[in-house]
CSV table of C-alpha atoms and ligand atoms in Angstrom, one decimal:
chain,number,residue,atom,x,y,z
A,1,MET,CA,0.0,0.0,0.0
A,2,ILE,CA,1.3,3.5,-0.9
A,3,THR,CA,1.4,5.7,2.1
A,4,MET,CA,-1.0,8.7,1.7
A,5,LYS,CA,0.3,12.1,2.5
A,6,ILE,CA,-2.3,14.0,4.4
A,7,LEU,CA,-2.4,17.7,5.4
A,8,THR,CA,-4.0,18.5,8.7
A,9,VAL,CA,-4.8,22.0,9.8
A,10,GLY,CA,-5.2,23.0,13.4
A,11,GLY,CA,-3.3,22.5,16.7
A,12,GLY,CA,-6.0,21.7,19.3
A,13,ALA,CA,-7.0,18.5,21.1
A,14,ARG,CA,-9.6,18.0,18.3
A,15,GLU,CA,-6.9,18.0,15.7
A,16,HIS,CA,-4.7,15.8,17.9
A,17,THR,CA,-7.6,13.3,17.8
A,18,ILE,CA,-7.9,13.6,14.0
A,19,VAL,CA,-4.1,13.2,13.5
A,20,LYS,CA,-4.1,10.1,15.8
A,21,ALA,CA,-6.9,8.5,13.8
A,22,LEU,CA,-5.3,9.3,10.4
A,23,HIS,CA,-1.8,8.2,11.6
A,24,HIS,CA,-3.4,5.0,12.9
A,25,GLY,CA,-5.0,4.5,9.4
A,26,GLY,CA,-1.5,4.6,7.8
A,27,ALA,CA,-1.3,8.2,6.7
A,28,GLU,CA,1.9,10.3,6.6
A,29,ILE,CA,0.9,13.5,8.4
A,30,TYR,CA,1.9,17.0,7.3
A,31,ALA,CA,0.5,19.2,10.0
A,32,VAL,CA,-0.1,23.0,10.1
A,33,MET,CA,-0.7,24.5,13.5
A,34,GLY,CA,-0.4,27.9,15.1
A,35,ASN,CA,1.2,26.7,18.3
A,36,LYS,CA,3.2,23.5,18.5
A,37,ASN,CA,1.0,20.7,19.8
A,38,PRO,CA,3.4,18.1,21.2
A,39,GLY,CA,1.1,15.2,20.4
A,40,ILE,CA,0.6,16.3,16.7
A,41,ALA,CA,4.3,17.1,16.3
A,42,ARG,CA,5.2,13.6,17.4
A,43,LEU,CA,2.9,11.9,14.9
A,44,SER,CA,3.8,14.2,12.0
A,45,LYS,CA,6.3,13.5,9.3
A,46,GLU,CA,6.7,17.3,9.1
A,47,PHE,CA,4.9,20.3,10.6
A,48,LEU,CA,4.6,24.0,9.9
A,49,LEU,CA,3.9,26.5,12.6
A,50,GLU,CA,1.5,28.8,10.9
A,51,LYS,CA,-2.1,30.0,11.4
A,52,GLY,CA,-4.6,28.0,9.4
A,53,THR,CA,-6.2,31.3,8.3
A,54,ASN,CA,-3.0,32.3,6.4
A,55,ILE,CA,-4.3,30.3,3.5
A,56,ASP,CA,-1.7,31.2,0.9
A,57,ASP,CA,1.2,30.0,3.1
A,58,VAL,CA,-0.6,26.8,4.0
A,59,VAL,CA,-1.5,26.0,0.4
A,60,ASP,CA,2.0,26.7,-0.8
A,61,TRP,CA,3.5,24.4,1.8
A,62,ALA,CA,0.9,21.7,1.1
A,63,VAL,CA,1.7,21.8,-2.7
A,64,ASP,CA,5.5,21.8,-1.9
A,65,LYS,CA,5.0,18.7,0.3
A,66,LYS,CA,2.9,17.0,-2.4
A,67,VAL,CA,0.1,16.1,-0.1
A,68,ALA,CA,-2.8,14.2,-1.6
A,69,LEU,CA,-5.6,15.0,0.8
A,70,ALA,CA,-6.5,17.6,3.5
A,71,VAL,CA,-8.5,17.5,6.7
A,72,VAL,CA,-9.2,20.9,8.3
A,73,GLY,CA,-10.0,21.0,12.0
A,74,PRO,CA,-11.1,24.5,12.9
A,75,GLU,CA,-13.9,26.6,11.4
A,76,ALA,CA,-12.0,29.9,10.8
A,77,PRO,CA,-9.9,28.6,7.8
A,78,LEU,CA,-12.9,26.8,6.4
A,79,GLY,CA,-14.9,30.0,6.6
A,80,LYS,CA,-12.1,31.8,4.7
A,81,GLY,CA,-12.2,29.2,1.9
A,82,ILE,CA,-9.1,27.1,2.5
A,83,VAL,CA,-10.7,24.1,0.9
A,84,ASP,CA,-11.5,26.1,-2.3
A,85,GLU,CA,-7.8,27.1,-2.6
A,86,LEU,CA,-6.5,23.6,-1.9
A,87,GLU,CA,-8.8,22.1,-4.4
A,88,LYS,CA,-7.7,24.6,-7.0
A,89,LYS,CA,-4.3,23.1,-6.6
A,90,GLY,CA,-5.6,19.6,-7.0
A,91,ILE,CA,-5.6,18.7,-3.3
A,92,LYS,CA,-8.7,16.8,-2.4
A,93,CYS,CA,-10.4,17.8,0.9
A,94,ALA,CA,-12.5,15.9,3.4
A,95,SER,CA,-13.9,19.2,4.7
A,96,PRO,CA,-16.4,21.7,3.5
A,97,ASN,CA,-15.7,24.6,1.0
A,98,LYS,CA,-16.4,28.2,1.8
A,99,ASN,CA,-20.0,28.2,0.7
A,100,ALA,CA,-20.8,25.1,2.7
A,101,ALA,CA,-19.0,26.4,5.8
A,102,GLN,CA,-21.5,29.3,5.9
A,103,ILE,CA,-23.8,27.0,7.8
A,104,GLU,CA,-21.6,27.7,10.8
A,105,ILE,CA,-19.9,31.0,9.9
A,106,SER,CA,-23.2,32.9,9.4
A,107,LYS,CA,-26.0,32.2,11.8
A,108,GLU,CA,-28.2,34.3,9.5
A,109,PHE,CA,-27.5,32.0,6.6
A,110,MET,CA,-28.3,28.9,8.7
A,111,ARG,CA,-31.5,30.3,10.1
A,112,ASN,CA,-32.7,31.6,6.7
A,113,ILE,CA,-32.2,28.1,5.1
A,114,MET,CA,-34.1,26.4,7.9
A,115,GLN,CA,-36.9,29.0,7.6
A,116,LYS,CA,-37.1,29.0,3.7
A,117,TYR,CA,-37.4,25.2,3.5
A,118,ASP,CA,-39.6,25.0,6.7
A,119,LEU,CA,-37.2,22.4,8.2
A,120,PRO,CA,-38.0,20.5,11.3
A,121,GLY,CA,-36.0,21.7,14.3
A,122,LYS,CA,-36.1,25.4,13.2
A,123,VAL,CA,-36.7,28.2,15.7
A,124,ASP,CA,-38.3,31.6,15.5
A,125,TYR,CA,-35.9,34.4,14.9
A,126,GLN,CA,-35.4,37.8,13.4
A,127,VAL,CA,-32.2,39.5,12.1
A,128,PHE,CA,-31.5,43.1,13.0
A,129,ASP,CA,-29.0,45.8,12.2
A,130,ASP,CA,-30.8,48.8,13.8
A,131,ILE,CA,-31.2,49.4,17.5
A,132,GLU,CA,-34.5,51.3,17.1
A,133,GLU,CA,-36.0,48.4,15.3
A,134,ILE,CA,-34.8,46.2,18.1
A,135,GLU,CA,-36.4,48.5,20.7
A,136,ASP,CA,-39.6,48.5,18.7
A,137,PHE,CA,-39.6,44.7,18.4
A,138,LEU,CA,-39.0,44.3,22.1
A,139,THR,CA,-42.0,46.4,23.1
A,140,HIS,CA,-44.2,43.9,21.4
A,141,TYR,CA,-42.3,40.7,22.3
A,142,GLU,CA,-43.7,38.6,25.1
A,143,GLY,CA,-41.3,35.7,25.7
A,144,GLU,CA,-37.6,35.3,26.5
A,145,LEU,CA,-34.9,35.6,23.9
A,146,ALA,CA,-31.3,34.6,22.9
A,147,VAL,CA,-29.2,37.4,21.5
A,148,LYS,CA,-26.7,36.2,18.9
A,149,PRO,CA,-24.1,38.1,16.9
A,150,VAL,CA,-24.4,36.8,13.3
A,151,GLY,CA,-20.7,35.9,12.9
A,152,LEU,CA,-18.2,33.7,14.8
A,153,THR,CA,-17.6,34.5,18.5
A,154,GLY,CA,-16.1,31.2,19.7
A,155,GLY,CA,-19.3,30.4,21.6
A,156,LYS,CA,-18.9,33.4,23.8
A,157,GLY,CA,-21.0,36.1,22.1
A,158,VAL,CA,-24.4,34.5,22.8
A,159,LYS,CA,-26.4,35.9,25.7
A,160,ILE,CA,-29.6,34.5,27.0
A,161,MET,CA,-32.4,36.4,28.6
A,162,GLY,CA,-33.1,34.9,32.1
A,163,GLU,CA,-29.5,33.7,32.3
A,164,HIS,CA,-27.0,36.4,31.3
A,165,LEU,CA,-29.5,39.2,30.7
A,166,GLU,CA,-32.1,40.1,33.4
A,167,ASN,CA,-34.6,42.1,31.4
A,168,LYS,CA,-35.4,43.9,28.2
A,169,GLU,CA,-33.2,46.9,29.1
A,170,GLU,CA,-30.2,44.6,29.5
A,171,VAL,CA,-31.1,43.0,26.2
A,172,ILE,CA,-31.1,46.4,24.5
A,173,ASP,CA,-27.8,47.4,26.1
A,174,TYR,CA,-26.1,44.2,24.9
A,175,CYS,CA,-27.6,44.5,21.4
A,176,HIS,CA,-26.2,48.1,21.3
A,177,LYS,CA,-22.8,46.7,22.2
A,178,VAL,CA,-22.9,44.0,19.5
A,179,LEU,CA,-23.9,46.5,16.8
A,180,GLU,CA,-21.5,49.2,18.0
A,181,ASN,CA,-18.5,47.0,18.4
A,182,LYS,CA,-19.3,44.7,15.5
A,183,ILE,CA,-19.1,41.6,17.8
A,184,GLY,CA,-18.8,38.6,15.5
A,185,GLY,CA,-17.4,40.7,12.7
A,186,SER,CA,-20.5,42.7,11.6
A,187,SER,CA,-23.2,45.1,12.9
A,188,LYS,CA,-25.8,42.5,12.7
A,189,LEU,CA,-27.5,40.3,15.3
A,190,ILE,CA,-30.2,37.7,15.6
A,191,LEU,CA,-32.9,37.6,18.3
A,192,GLU,CA,-34.3,34.2,18.6
A,193,GLU,CA,-36.7,32.4,20.9
A,194,ARG,CA,-35.1,31.1,24.0
A,195,LEU,CA,-35.2,27.3,24.0
A,196,LYS,CA,-35.4,25.3,27.3
A,197,GLY,CA,-34.2,21.8,27.7
A,198,GLU,CA,-31.0,19.7,27.6
A,199,GLU,CA,-28.4,20.2,24.8
A,200,PHE,CA,-26.7,17.4,22.9
A,201,THR,CA,-24.5,16.9,19.9
A,202,LEU,CA,-25.0,14.8,16.8
A,203,GLN,CA,-22.1,14.6,14.4
A,204,VAL,CA,-22.4,13.0,10.9
A,205,PHE,CA,-20.1,12.1,8.1
A,206,THR,CA,-21.5,13.4,4.8
A,207,ASP,CA,-20.8,13.8,1.1
A,208,GLY,CA,-23.7,16.3,0.8
A,209,GLU,CA,-26.2,13.6,-0.1
A,210,ASN,CA,-25.7,10.6,2.1
A,211,LEU,CA,-25.0,10.8,5.8
A,212,ILE,CA,-23.6,8.5,8.4
A,213,PRO,CA,-24.6,9.5,11.9
A,214,MET,CA,-22.3,9.0,14.9
A,215,PRO,CA,-23.1,8.3,18.6
A,216,LEU,CA,-24.5,11.3,20.5
A,217,VAL,CA,-22.4,13.3,22.9
A,218,GLN,CA,-23.2,15.8,25.6
A,219,ASP,CA,-20.8,18.7,26.1
A,220,HIS,CA,-20.5,20.8,29.2
A,221,LYS,CA,-19.9,24.4,28.2
A,222,ARG,CA,-20.0,26.0,31.7
A,223,LEU,CA,-16.7,26.6,33.5
A,224,PHE,CA,-17.7,25.3,36.9
A,225,GLU,CA,-19.2,22.1,38.4
A,226,GLY,CA,-23.0,21.9,38.4
A,227,ASP,CA,-23.1,23.8,35.1
A,228,GLU,CA,-22.4,27.1,36.8
A,229,GLY,CA,-20.3,30.1,35.6
A,230,PRO,CA,-19.5,31.5,32.2
A,231,ASN,CA,-19.6,29.6,28.9
A,232,THR,CA,-16.3,28.2,27.7
A,233,GLY,CA,-15.1,26.3,24.5
A,234,GLY,CA,-16.2,23.2,26.4
A,235,MET,CA,-15.0,21.6,29.7
A,236,GLY,CA,-15.7,18.0,28.9
A,237,SER,CA,-18.3,15.6,27.5
A,238,TYR,CA,-19.6,12.0,27.7
A,239,SER,CA,-21.2,9.5,25.4
A,240,GLN,CA,-23.0,6.2,25.9
A,241,ALA,CA,-22.2,2.7,24.5
A,242,ASP,CA,-25.6,2.5,22.8
A,243,GLY,CA,-25.0,5.8,21.0
A,244,LEU,CA,-27.9,7.5,22.8
A,245,LEU,CA,-27.9,9.7,26.0
A,246,PRO,CA,-29.7,9.1,29.3
A,247,PHE,CA,-32.3,11.7,28.3
A,248,VAL,CA,-32.4,11.0,24.5
A,249,ASP,CA,-34.3,7.9,23.2
A,250,SER,CA,-33.9,6.3,19.7
A,251,LYS,CA,-37.0,8.2,18.4
A,252,THR,CA,-35.4,11.6,19.2
A,253,TYR,CA,-32.1,10.3,17.7
A,254,ASP,CA,-33.9,9.5,14.5
A,255,GLU,CA,-35.7,12.8,14.4
A,256,SER,CA,-32.4,14.6,14.9
A,257,VAL,CA,-30.8,12.6,12.1
A,258,SER,CA,-33.6,13.5,9.8
A,259,ILE,CA,-33.3,17.3,10.7
A,260,ILE,CA,-29.7,17.1,9.5
A,261,LYS,CA,-30.7,15.1,6.4
A,262,GLU,CA,-33.3,17.7,5.5
A,263,THR,CA,-30.8,20.5,6.1
A,264,LEU,CA,-28.3,18.9,3.7
A,265,ARG,CA,-31.1,18.5,1.1
A,266,ALA,CA,-32.0,22.2,1.5
A,267,LEU,CA,-28.4,23.2,1.0
A,268,LYS,CA,-28.2,21.0,-2.1
A,269,LYS,CA,-31.3,22.9,-3.5
A,270,GLU,CA,-29.4,26.1,-2.8
A,271,GLY,CA,-26.5,24.7,-4.9
A,272,VAL,CA,-24.3,24.0,-1.9
A,273,THR,CA,-22.8,20.5,-1.5
A,274,TYR,CA,-21.6,20.0,2.0
A,275,LYS,CA,-18.8,17.4,2.5
A,276,GLY,CA,-17.0,16.5,5.7
A,277,VAL,CA,-18.2,16.2,9.2
A,278,LEU,CA,-21.4,18.2,10.0
A,279,TYR,CA,-22.0,18.9,13.7
A,280,GLY,CA,-25.5,19.6,14.9
A,281,GLN,CA,-26.0,21.2,18.3
A,282,PHE,CA,-29.5,20.4,19.5
A,283,MET,CA,-31.7,21.4,22.4
A,284,LEU,CA,-34.1,18.7,23.4
A,285,THR,CA,-37.2,20.8,24.2
A,286,LYS,CA,-40.7,19.9,25.2
A,287,LYS,CA,-41.6,20.0,21.5
A,288,GLY,CA,-38.7,17.8,20.5
A,289,PRO,CA,-35.2,18.5,19.2
A,290,LYS,CA,-34.4,22.0,17.9
A,291,ILE,CA,-31.2,23.3,16.2
A,292,ILE,CA,-29.2,25.6,18.4
A,293,GLU,CA,-26.4,25.8,15.8
A,294,TYR,CA,-24.5,23.9,13.1
A,295,ASN,CA,-20.7,23.6,13.1
A,296,CYS,CA,-18.8,22.8,9.9
A,297,ARG,CA,-16.3,20.5,11.6
A,298,TRP,CA,-15.8,18.0,14.4
A,299,GLY,CA,-16.7,19.2,17.9
A,300,ASP,CA,-14.0,19.9,20.5
A,301,PRO,CA,-14.4,17.9,22.9
A,302,GLU,CA,-16.9,15.8,21.1
A,303,ALA,CA,-14.3,14.4,18.6
A,304,MET,CA,-12.5,12.8,21.5
A,305,ASN,CA,-15.5,10.9,22.6
A,306,VAL,CA,-16.4,9.4,19.2
A,307,LEU,CA,-13.4,9.3,16.8
A,308,PRO,CA,-11.2,7.0,18.9
A,309,LEU,CA,-14.1,4.5,18.9
A,310,LEU,CA,-14.3,4.4,15.1
A,311,GLU,CA,-13.8,0.8,13.9
A,312,ASN,CA,-13.1,1.8,10.2
A,313,ASN,CA,-10.0,3.2,8.8
A,314,TYR,CA,-10.5,7.0,9.1
A,315,VAL,CA,-8.2,7.6,6.1
A,316,GLU,CA,-10.6,5.5,3.9
A,317,ILE,CA,-13.6,7.6,5.2
A,318,CYS,CA,-11.8,10.8,4.4
A,319,LYS,CA,-10.9,9.6,0.9
A,320,ASN,CA,-14.5,8.8,0.2
A,321,ILE,CA,-15.8,12.1,1.6
A,322,ALA,CA,-13.2,14.0,-0.5
A,323,GLN,CA,-14.3,12.0,-3.6
A,324,GLY,CA,-17.9,13.0,-2.9
A,325,ASP,CA,-19.4,9.6,-2.4
A,326,ILE,CA,-19.8,7.8,0.9
A,327,SER,CA,-22.7,5.6,-0.2
A,328,ASP,CA,-20.7,2.4,-0.1
A,329,LEU,CA,-19.3,2.9,3.3
A,330,GLU,CA,-20.3,0.8,6.3
A,331,VAL,CA,-19.2,2.6,9.4
A,332,SER,CA,-19.3,1.3,12.9
A,333,PHE,CA,-18.1,2.5,16.3
A,334,GLU,CA,-17.0,0.4,19.3
A,335,LYS,CA,-19.9,-0.1,21.7
A,336,LYS,CA,-18.2,1.8,24.5
A,337,SER,CA,-19.1,4.8,26.7
A,338,SER,CA,-16.6,7.7,27.0
A,339,VAL,CA,-16.0,10.5,29.4
A,340,CYS,CA,-13.7,13.4,28.4
A,341,LYS,CA,-12.4,16.0,30.8
A,342,TYR,CA,-10.4,19.1,30.0
A,343,ILE,CA,-7.6,20.5,32.1
A,344,VAL,CA,-7.5,24.3,31.7
A,345,PRO,CA,-5.3,27.0,33.3
A,346,GLU,CA,-6.7,28.4,36.6
A,347,GLY,CA,-8.8,31.5,35.7
A,348,TYR,CA,-9.5,30.2,32.2
A,349,GLY,CA,-12.0,32.4,30.4
A,350,ILE,CA,-11.6,35.2,33.0
A,351,ASP,CA,-7.9,35.8,33.9
A,352,PRO,CA,-5.9,32.6,33.0
A,353,VAL,CA,-2.6,31.7,34.6
A,354,SER,CA,-0.3,30.8,31.8
A,355,GLY,CA,3.2,29.3,32.2
A,356,ALA,CA,2.3,26.8,34.9
A,357,GLU,CA,4.2,23.5,34.6
A,358,LEU,CA,2.2,20.3,33.9
A,359,GLU,CA,3.8,16.9,34.7
A,360,ILE,CA,2.2,14.2,32.5
A,361,ASP,CA,2.6,10.5,32.8
A,362,GLU,CA,1.4,9.4,29.3
A,363,ASP,CA,2.0,5.7,29.8
A,364,ALA,CA,0.1,5.6,33.0
A,365,ILE,CA,-2.8,7.4,31.4
A,366,GLU,CA,-2.9,4.8,28.6
A,367,SER,CA,-2.8,1.9,31.1
A,368,GLU,CA,-6.0,3.3,32.7
A,369,GLY,CA,-8.0,2.7,29.6
A,370,ALA,CA,-7.8,6.4,28.8
A,371,GLN,CA,-6.2,8.6,26.1
A,372,LEU,CA,-4.5,11.9,26.3
A,373,PHE,CA,-5.1,14.7,23.8
A,374,TYR,CA,-2.9,17.8,23.9
A,375,ALA,CA,-4.5,21.2,23.2
A,376,SER,CA,-2.8,24.5,23.8
A,377,VAL,CA,0.5,24.0,25.8
A,378,ASP,CA,4.0,25.3,25.4
A,379,GLU,CA,6.9,22.8,25.4
A,380,LYS,CA,10.3,24.0,26.6
A,381,ASP,CA,13.3,21.7,27.3
A,382,GLY,CA,11.0,18.7,27.4
A,383,LYS,CA,8.7,20.3,29.9
A,384,ILE,CA,5.0,21.2,29.3
A,385,TYR,CA,3.5,24.6,30.4
A,386,THR,CA,0.0,26.0,30.3
A,387,THR,CA,-1.0,28.9,28.0
A,388,THR,CA,-4.1,31.0,28.3
A,389,SER,CA,-6.3,28.4,26.5
A,390,ARG,CA,-7.4,24.9,27.3
A,391,SER,CA,-4.3,22.7,28.0
A,392,LEU,CA,-5.2,19.1,27.4
A,393,ALA,CA,-8.0,16.6,27.6
A,394,VAL,CA,-8.1,13.0,28.9
A,395,CYS,CA,-10.8,10.6,27.8
A,396,GLY,CA,-11.8,7.3,29.4
A,397,TYR,CA,-13.5,4.5,27.4
A,398,SER,CA,-15.3,1.5,28.7
A,399,GLU,CA,-18.5,-0.4,28.2
A,400,LYS,CA,-20.1,1.2,31.2
A,401,LEU,CA,-20.4,4.9,31.6
A,402,GLU,CA,-19.4,4.7,35.3
A,403,GLU,CA,-16.2,2.8,34.4
A,404,ALA,CA,-15.4,5.3,31.6
A,405,GLU,CA,-15.8,8.1,34.1
A,406,SER,CA,-13.5,6.5,36.7
A,407,ALA,CA,-11.0,5.8,34.0
A,408,SER,CA,-11.0,9.5,33.1
A,409,GLU,CA,-10.5,10.4,36.8
A,410,ARG,CA,-7.6,8.0,37.2
A,411,ALA,CA,-6.1,9.5,34.0
A,412,LEU,CA,-6.4,13.0,35.6
A,413,SER,CA,-4.4,11.8,38.6
A,414,HIS,CA,-1.5,11.2,36.2
A,415,VAL,CA,-1.4,14.9,35.3
A,416,LYS,CA,0.2,16.9,38.0
A,417,GLY,CA,0.2,20.7,38.2
A,418,ASP,CA,-0.8,23.6,40.4
A,419,LYS,CA,-2.8,26.5,38.9
A,420,VAL,CA,-5.1,24.3,36.8
A,421,HIS,CA,-8.8,23.7,36.8
A,422,MET,CA,-11.1,20.9,35.7
A,423,ARG,CA,-14.6,19.7,36.3
A,424,HIS,CA,-14.8,16.4,38.1
A,425,ASP,CA,-18.6,16.2,37.9
A,426,ILE,CA,-18.8,15.4,34.1
A,427,GLY,CA,-20.2,11.9,33.5
A,428,LYS,CA,-20.7,11.2,37.2
A,429,PRO,CA,-24.1,9.6,38.2
A,430,GLU,CA,-25.2,12.7,40.2
A,431,SER,CA,-24.6,14.9,37.2
A,432,ILE,CA,-26.5,12.6,34.9
A,433,GLU,CA,-29.3,12.3,37.4
A,434,ARG,CA,-29.6,16.1,37.4
A,435,LYS,CA,-29.9,16.2,33.6
A,436,LEU,CA,-32.5,13.5,33.6
A,437,LYS,CA,-34.5,15.4,36.3
A,438,HIS,CA,-34.2,18.6,34.3
A,439,MET,CA,-35.5,16.9,31.2
A,440,GLN,CA,-38.5,15.5,33.1
A,441,GLU,CA,-39.3,18.9,34.5
A,442,ILE,CA,-39.2,20.4,31.0
A,443,LYS,CA,-41.4,17.7,29.6
A,444,GLY,CA,-43.9,18.0,32.5
A,445,ASP,CA,-44.1,21.8,32.3
B,1,LIG,P1,-24.1,29.0,20.0
B,1,LIG,O1,-22.9,29.9,19.8
B,1,LIG,O2,-25.2,29.3,19.0
B,1,LIG,O3,-23.8,27.5,20.1
B,1,LIG,O4,-24.6,29.4,21.4
B,1,LIG,C1,-23.8,29.1,22.6
B,1,LIG,C2,-24.7,28.6,23.7
B,1,LIG,O5,-25.8,29.5,23.9
B,1,LIG,C3,-25.4,27.3,23.3
B,1,LIG,O6,-24.6,26.2,23.5
B,1,LIG,C4,-26.6,27.3,24.2
B,1,LIG,O7,-26.3,26.9,25.5
B,1,LIG,C5,-27.0,28.8,24.3
B,1,LIG,N1,-28.0,29.1,23.3
B,1,LIG,C6,-27.9,29.4,22.0
B,1,LIG,N2,-29.0,29.7,21.4
B,1,LIG,C7,-30.0,29.5,22.3
B,1,LIG,C8,-31.4,29.6,22.3
B,1,LIG,N3,-32.1,29.9,21.2
B,1,LIG,N4,-32.1,29.3,23.5
B,1,LIG,C9,-31.4,29.0,24.6
B,1,LIG,N5,-30.0,28.9,24.7
B,1,LIG,C10,-29.3,29.1,23.5
């Protein structure tokens, strides 16, 4: 077999997971990352320290290295059209082009498509660019709202009435701030109905026509235990061996798959063929699953729950996606539960302590039935230090959720460092119980 040269873009734990799976599938890795990820660096034939959004430099390097295929991790280079430029040079991509990436990059585009085709899972919304129109709208609006900048904000620009915003005055103040400071890149925002329920993630492989759904995952965005504190990029996540979640049955799973299927069909009608991994963030409400947002790539941390359990060769899947036909693929995942926990610098999201040393016993982590995924760390003289972003994730896998959770905890004990923070509650029975109870309350409302 000829070894396939694959370009990967991105240097987080999600990309470490992608690189592990591609490397395991026999690929020769050429990695581009902004900051040196020790895990990716180790598995790469060569790597380039460069931002993925510096598209010209990345494409030149990929051409020079004669890579045959590319897999792009983060949304920013996808939104800037890295796939279009790579494909112009004859490099096939298992990720969406610029038009397709709009499903994440522009919340307005996404909501408009769902509205135009009257898709299941859509929510009521309105787009604004004028504060007076917002004030007028609010005088007549009865319910609670979510305020969302139209563009990318790393999950930190959304504010919810009843959670972050007390009343209509605070909504108006925040809207003013978004429009004035162009939060998310433009003077535009969406007001949409506030959804109540439990969130979950469904990721699919797709060629734009066919889709292969993966096991569900539940992420934990809040910084502190008990789902308190500010939203983060994600503090950890869990999945169940049967592919469902304690509060999601197979009927809801099927409904969620068909929402994504209908969305892909609508995109096709708009002349957009989406290929890659499509990530649906759902809220399970009293009225069934609704789309909170779509992402045009793997989730972080959700990739760590699911991708290591893939039983197929990931290189083969990427080849099929890039060629635009996955109809012949039969994909399966090991029937295991998983619990992923992030270690972040103390003060993460508020006033993070960077430069704190982490001592990591990788062999001990593996021996616990867990895996380690590096995210944003600095490596100096063989030692690892925190930066201001999430440092690393450990993920435990086992048939039983409780066992996967204890594996993740044992793995955490092999990472030593002061000045770090993590959430121990993720995947624990009490935490699951709380989510189940919450869902019952929502349904019984
Ligand atoms: P997003 O950037 O759209 O994923 O939003 C970030 C977070 O805000 C989501 O994970 C939800 O927890 C919350 N959120 C977004 N939209 C809504 C909504 N319409 N109702 C309630 N919560 C929402």
